[in-house]
PDB file of C-alpha atoms in Angstrom:
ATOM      1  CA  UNK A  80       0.000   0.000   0.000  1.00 91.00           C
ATOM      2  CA  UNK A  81       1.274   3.462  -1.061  1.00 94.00           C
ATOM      3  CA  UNK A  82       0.192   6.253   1.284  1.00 96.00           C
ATOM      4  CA  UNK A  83       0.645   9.922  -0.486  1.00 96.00           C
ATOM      5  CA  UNK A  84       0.889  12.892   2.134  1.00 97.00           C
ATOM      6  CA  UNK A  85       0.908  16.796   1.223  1.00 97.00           C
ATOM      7  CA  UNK A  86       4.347  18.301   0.831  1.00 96.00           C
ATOM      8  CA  UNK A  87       2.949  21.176   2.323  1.00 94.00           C
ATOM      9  CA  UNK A  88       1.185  19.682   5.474  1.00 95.00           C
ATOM     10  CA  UNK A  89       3.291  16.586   5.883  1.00 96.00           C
ATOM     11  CA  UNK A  90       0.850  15.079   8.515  1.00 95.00           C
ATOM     12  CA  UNK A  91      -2.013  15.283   6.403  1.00 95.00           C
ATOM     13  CA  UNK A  92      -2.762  11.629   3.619  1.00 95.00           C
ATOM     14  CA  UNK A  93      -4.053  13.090   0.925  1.00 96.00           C
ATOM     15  CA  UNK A  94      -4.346   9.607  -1.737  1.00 96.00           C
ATOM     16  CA  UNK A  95      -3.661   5.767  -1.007  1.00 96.00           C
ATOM     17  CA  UNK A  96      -2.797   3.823  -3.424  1.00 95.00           C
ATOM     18  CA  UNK A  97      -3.933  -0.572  -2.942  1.00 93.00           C
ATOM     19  CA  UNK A  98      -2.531  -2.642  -4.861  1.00 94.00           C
ATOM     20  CA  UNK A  99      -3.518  -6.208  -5.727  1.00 90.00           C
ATOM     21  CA  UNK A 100      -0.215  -7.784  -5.267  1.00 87.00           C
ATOM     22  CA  UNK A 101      -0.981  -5.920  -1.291  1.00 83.00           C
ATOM     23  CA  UNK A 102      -3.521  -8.549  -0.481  1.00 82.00           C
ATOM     24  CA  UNK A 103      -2.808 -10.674   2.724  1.00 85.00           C
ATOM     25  CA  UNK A 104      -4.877 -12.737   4.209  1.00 87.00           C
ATOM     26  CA  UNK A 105      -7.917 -12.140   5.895  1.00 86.00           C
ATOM     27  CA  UNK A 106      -9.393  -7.921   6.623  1.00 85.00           C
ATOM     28  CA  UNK A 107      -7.170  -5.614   6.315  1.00 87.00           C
ATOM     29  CA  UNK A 108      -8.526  -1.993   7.000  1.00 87.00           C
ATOM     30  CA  UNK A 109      -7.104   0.378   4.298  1.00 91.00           C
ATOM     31  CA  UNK A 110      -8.425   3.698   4.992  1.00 92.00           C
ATOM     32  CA  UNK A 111      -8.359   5.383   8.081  1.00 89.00           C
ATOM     33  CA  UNK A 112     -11.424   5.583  10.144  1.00 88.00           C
ATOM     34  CA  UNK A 113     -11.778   8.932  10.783  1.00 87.00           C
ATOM     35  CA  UNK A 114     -12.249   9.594   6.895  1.00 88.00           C
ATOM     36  CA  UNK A 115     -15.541   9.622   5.458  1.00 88.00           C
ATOM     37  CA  UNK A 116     -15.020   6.805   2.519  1.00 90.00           C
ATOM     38  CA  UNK A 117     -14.057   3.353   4.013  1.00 88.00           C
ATOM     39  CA  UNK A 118     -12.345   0.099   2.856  1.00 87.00           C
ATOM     40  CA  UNK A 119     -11.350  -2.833   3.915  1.00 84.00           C
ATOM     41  CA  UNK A 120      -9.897  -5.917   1.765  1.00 84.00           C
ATOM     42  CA  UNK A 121     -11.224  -8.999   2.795  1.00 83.00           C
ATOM     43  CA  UNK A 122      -9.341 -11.613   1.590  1.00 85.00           C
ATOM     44  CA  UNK A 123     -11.105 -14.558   2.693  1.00 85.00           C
ATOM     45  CA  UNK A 124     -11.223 -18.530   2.631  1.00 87.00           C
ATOM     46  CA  UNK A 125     -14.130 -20.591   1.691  1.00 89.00           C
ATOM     47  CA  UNK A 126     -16.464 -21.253   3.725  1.00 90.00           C
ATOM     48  CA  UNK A 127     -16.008 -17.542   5.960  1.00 87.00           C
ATOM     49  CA  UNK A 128     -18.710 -15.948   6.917  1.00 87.00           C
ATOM     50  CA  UNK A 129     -19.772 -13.198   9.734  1.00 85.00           C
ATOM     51  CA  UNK A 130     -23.174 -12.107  11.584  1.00 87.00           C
ATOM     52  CA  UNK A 131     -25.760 -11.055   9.494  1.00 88.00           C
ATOM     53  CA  UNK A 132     -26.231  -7.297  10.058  1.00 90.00           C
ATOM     54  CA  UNK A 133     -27.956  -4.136   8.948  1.00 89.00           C
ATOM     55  CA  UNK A 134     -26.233  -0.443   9.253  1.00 86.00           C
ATOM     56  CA  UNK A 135     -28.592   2.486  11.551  1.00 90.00           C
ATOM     57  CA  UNK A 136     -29.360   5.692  10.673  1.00 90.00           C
ATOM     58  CA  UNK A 137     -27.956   7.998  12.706  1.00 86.00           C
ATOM     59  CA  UNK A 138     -28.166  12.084  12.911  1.00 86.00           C
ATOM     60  CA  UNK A 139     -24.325  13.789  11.811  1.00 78.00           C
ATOM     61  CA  UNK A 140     -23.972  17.256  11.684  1.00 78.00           C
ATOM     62  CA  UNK A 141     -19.674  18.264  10.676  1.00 79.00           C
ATOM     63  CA  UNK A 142     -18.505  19.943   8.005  1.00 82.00           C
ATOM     64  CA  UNK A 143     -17.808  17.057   4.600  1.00 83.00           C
ATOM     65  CA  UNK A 144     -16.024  16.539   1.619  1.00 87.00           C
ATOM     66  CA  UNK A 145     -16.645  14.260  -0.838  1.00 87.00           C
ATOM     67  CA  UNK A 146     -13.903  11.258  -1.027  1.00 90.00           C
ATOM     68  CA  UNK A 147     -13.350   9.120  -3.985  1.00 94.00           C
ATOM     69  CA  UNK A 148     -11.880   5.288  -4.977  1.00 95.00           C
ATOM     70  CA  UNK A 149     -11.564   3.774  -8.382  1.00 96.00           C
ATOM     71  CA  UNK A 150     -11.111   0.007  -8.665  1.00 96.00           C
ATOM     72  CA  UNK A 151      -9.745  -1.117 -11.966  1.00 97.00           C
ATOM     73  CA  UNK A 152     -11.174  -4.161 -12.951  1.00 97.00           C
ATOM     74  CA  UNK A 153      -9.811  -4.680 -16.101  1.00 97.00           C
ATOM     75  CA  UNK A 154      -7.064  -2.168 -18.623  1.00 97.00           C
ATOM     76  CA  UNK A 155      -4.724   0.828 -16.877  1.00 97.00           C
ATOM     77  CA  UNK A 156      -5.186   3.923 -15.845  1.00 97.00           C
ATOM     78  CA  UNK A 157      -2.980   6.618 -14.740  1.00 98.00           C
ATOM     79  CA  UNK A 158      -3.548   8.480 -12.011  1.00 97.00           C
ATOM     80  CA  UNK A 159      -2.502  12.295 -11.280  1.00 97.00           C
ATOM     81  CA  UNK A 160      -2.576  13.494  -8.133  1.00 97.00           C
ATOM     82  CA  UNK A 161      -1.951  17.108  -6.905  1.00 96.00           C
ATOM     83  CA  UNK A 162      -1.184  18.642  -3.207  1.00 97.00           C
ATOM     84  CA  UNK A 163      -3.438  20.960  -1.519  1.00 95.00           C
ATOM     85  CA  UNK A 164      -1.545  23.533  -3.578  1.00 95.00           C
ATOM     86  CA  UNK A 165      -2.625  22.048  -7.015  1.00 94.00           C
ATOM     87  CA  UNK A 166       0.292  21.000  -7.514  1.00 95.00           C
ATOM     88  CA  UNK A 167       1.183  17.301  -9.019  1.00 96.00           C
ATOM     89  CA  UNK A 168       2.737  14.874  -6.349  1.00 96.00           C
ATOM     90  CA  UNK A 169       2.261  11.811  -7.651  1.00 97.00           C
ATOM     91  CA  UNK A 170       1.381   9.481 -11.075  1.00 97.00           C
ATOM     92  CA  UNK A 171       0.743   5.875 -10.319  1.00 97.00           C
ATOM     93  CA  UNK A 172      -0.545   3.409 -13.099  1.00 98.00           C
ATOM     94  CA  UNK A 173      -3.070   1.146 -11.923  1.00 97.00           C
ATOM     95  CA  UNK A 174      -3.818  -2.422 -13.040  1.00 97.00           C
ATOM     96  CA  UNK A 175      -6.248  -4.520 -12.815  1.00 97.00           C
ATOM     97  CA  UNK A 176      -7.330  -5.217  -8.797  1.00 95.00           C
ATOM     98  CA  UNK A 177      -5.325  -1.871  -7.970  1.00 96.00           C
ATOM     99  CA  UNK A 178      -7.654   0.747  -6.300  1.00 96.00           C
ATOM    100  CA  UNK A 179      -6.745   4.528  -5.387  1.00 96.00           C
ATOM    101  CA  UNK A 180      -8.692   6.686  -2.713  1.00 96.00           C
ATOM    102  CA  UNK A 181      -8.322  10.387  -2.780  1.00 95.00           C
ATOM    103  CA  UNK A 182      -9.148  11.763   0.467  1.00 95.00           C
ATOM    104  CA  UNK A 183      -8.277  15.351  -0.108  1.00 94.00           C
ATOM    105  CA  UNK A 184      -5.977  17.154  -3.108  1.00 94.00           C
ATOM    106  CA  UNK A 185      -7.008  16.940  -6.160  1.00 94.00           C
ATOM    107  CA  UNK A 186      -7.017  14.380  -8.943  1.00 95.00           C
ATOM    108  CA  UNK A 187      -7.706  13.247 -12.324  1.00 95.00           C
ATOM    109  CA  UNK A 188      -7.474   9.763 -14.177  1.00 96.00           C
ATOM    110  CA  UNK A 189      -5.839   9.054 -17.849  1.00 97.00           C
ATOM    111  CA  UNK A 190      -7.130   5.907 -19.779  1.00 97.00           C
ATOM    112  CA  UNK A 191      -4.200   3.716 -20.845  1.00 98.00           C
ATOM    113  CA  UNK A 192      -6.250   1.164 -22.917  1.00 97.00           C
ATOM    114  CA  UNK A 193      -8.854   0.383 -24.882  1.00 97.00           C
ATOM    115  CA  UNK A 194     -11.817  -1.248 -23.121  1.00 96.00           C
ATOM    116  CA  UNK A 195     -10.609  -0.181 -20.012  1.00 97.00           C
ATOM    117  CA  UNK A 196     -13.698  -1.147 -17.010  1.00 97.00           C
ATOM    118  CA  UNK A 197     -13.235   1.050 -13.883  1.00 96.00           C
ATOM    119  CA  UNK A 198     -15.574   1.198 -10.577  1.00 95.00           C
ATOM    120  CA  UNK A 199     -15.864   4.311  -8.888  1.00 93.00           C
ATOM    121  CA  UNK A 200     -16.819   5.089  -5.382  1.00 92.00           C
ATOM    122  CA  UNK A 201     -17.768   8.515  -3.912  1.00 89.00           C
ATOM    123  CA  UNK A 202     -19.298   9.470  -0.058  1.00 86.00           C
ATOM    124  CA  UNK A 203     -22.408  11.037  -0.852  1.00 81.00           C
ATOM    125  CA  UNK A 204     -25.114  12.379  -1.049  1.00 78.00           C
ATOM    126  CA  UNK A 205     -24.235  14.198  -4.668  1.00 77.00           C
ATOM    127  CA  UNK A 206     -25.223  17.979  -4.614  1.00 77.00           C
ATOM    128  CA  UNK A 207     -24.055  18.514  -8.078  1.00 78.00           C
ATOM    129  CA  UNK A 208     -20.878  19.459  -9.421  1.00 80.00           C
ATOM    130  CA  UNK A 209     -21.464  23.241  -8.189  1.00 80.00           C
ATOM    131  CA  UNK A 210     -21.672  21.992  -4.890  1.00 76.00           C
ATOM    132  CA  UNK A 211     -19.544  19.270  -4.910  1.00 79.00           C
ATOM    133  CA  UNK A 212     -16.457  20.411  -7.167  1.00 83.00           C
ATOM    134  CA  UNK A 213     -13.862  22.901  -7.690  1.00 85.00           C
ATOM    135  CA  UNK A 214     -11.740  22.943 -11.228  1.00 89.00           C
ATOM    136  CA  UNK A 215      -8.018  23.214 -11.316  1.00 88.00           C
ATOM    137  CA  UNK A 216      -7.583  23.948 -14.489  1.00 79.00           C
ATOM    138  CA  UNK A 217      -9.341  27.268 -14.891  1.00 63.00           C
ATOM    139  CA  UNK A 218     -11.937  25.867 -17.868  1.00 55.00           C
TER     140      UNK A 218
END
């Protein structure tokens, strides 16, 4: 796992990078909790299981940003990601069963092949891109 922090605020993760040759057995948590997107990897036997369950609603009120993951499932991608000062810190290619999460900073993804099948995850609710988005690159 590849943890990218901000040049400029060295304490503060700004994108992870998972990648499928990462996987050990069993859970392995891969964000940290206090974020608003979660993962874990479960890497389990046959035959695991765990108690059935169901998730509450509960009442939040703190200030949110919207966090994002891509799982590749099949092609490459590169990724660029930029420091809170917009500024590029890092350009990993993913592969198939690599995943990024991009907590904070900003980011955007180049298609390295055809056909290329990505999932992408994203804390909600979605307001919109007015509400949820701010451009880098003044268009």
């Amino acid at each position: 796992m590849e943890k990218i922090y901000s040049k400029n605020n060295p304490e503060k993760l700004l994108h992870i990078i998972v990648r499928k040759s990462d996987l050990k057995p069993g859970r392995s948590d891969v964000v940290p909790e206090t974020n608003f997107i979660q993962c874990a990897i479960l890497n389990m036997e046959k035959d695991k299981t765990f108690r059935p369950h169901k998730h509450i609603w509960k009442p939040r009120r703190r200030e949110v940003i919207a966090q994002e993951s891509w799982i590749v499932i099949q092609g490459k991608v590169k990724c660029h990601f930029y420091d809170l000062d917009d500024t590029i810190i890092s350009e990993p290619i993913l592969e198939p069963g690599d995943a990024s999460f991009t907590l904070e900073g900003a980011h955007t993804y180049t298609i390295l092949e055809h056909d290329t099948l990505v999932y992408e995850y994203k804390t909600g609710p979605y307001e919109g891109q007015e509400l949820d988005k701010e451009f880098i690159d003044g268009r």
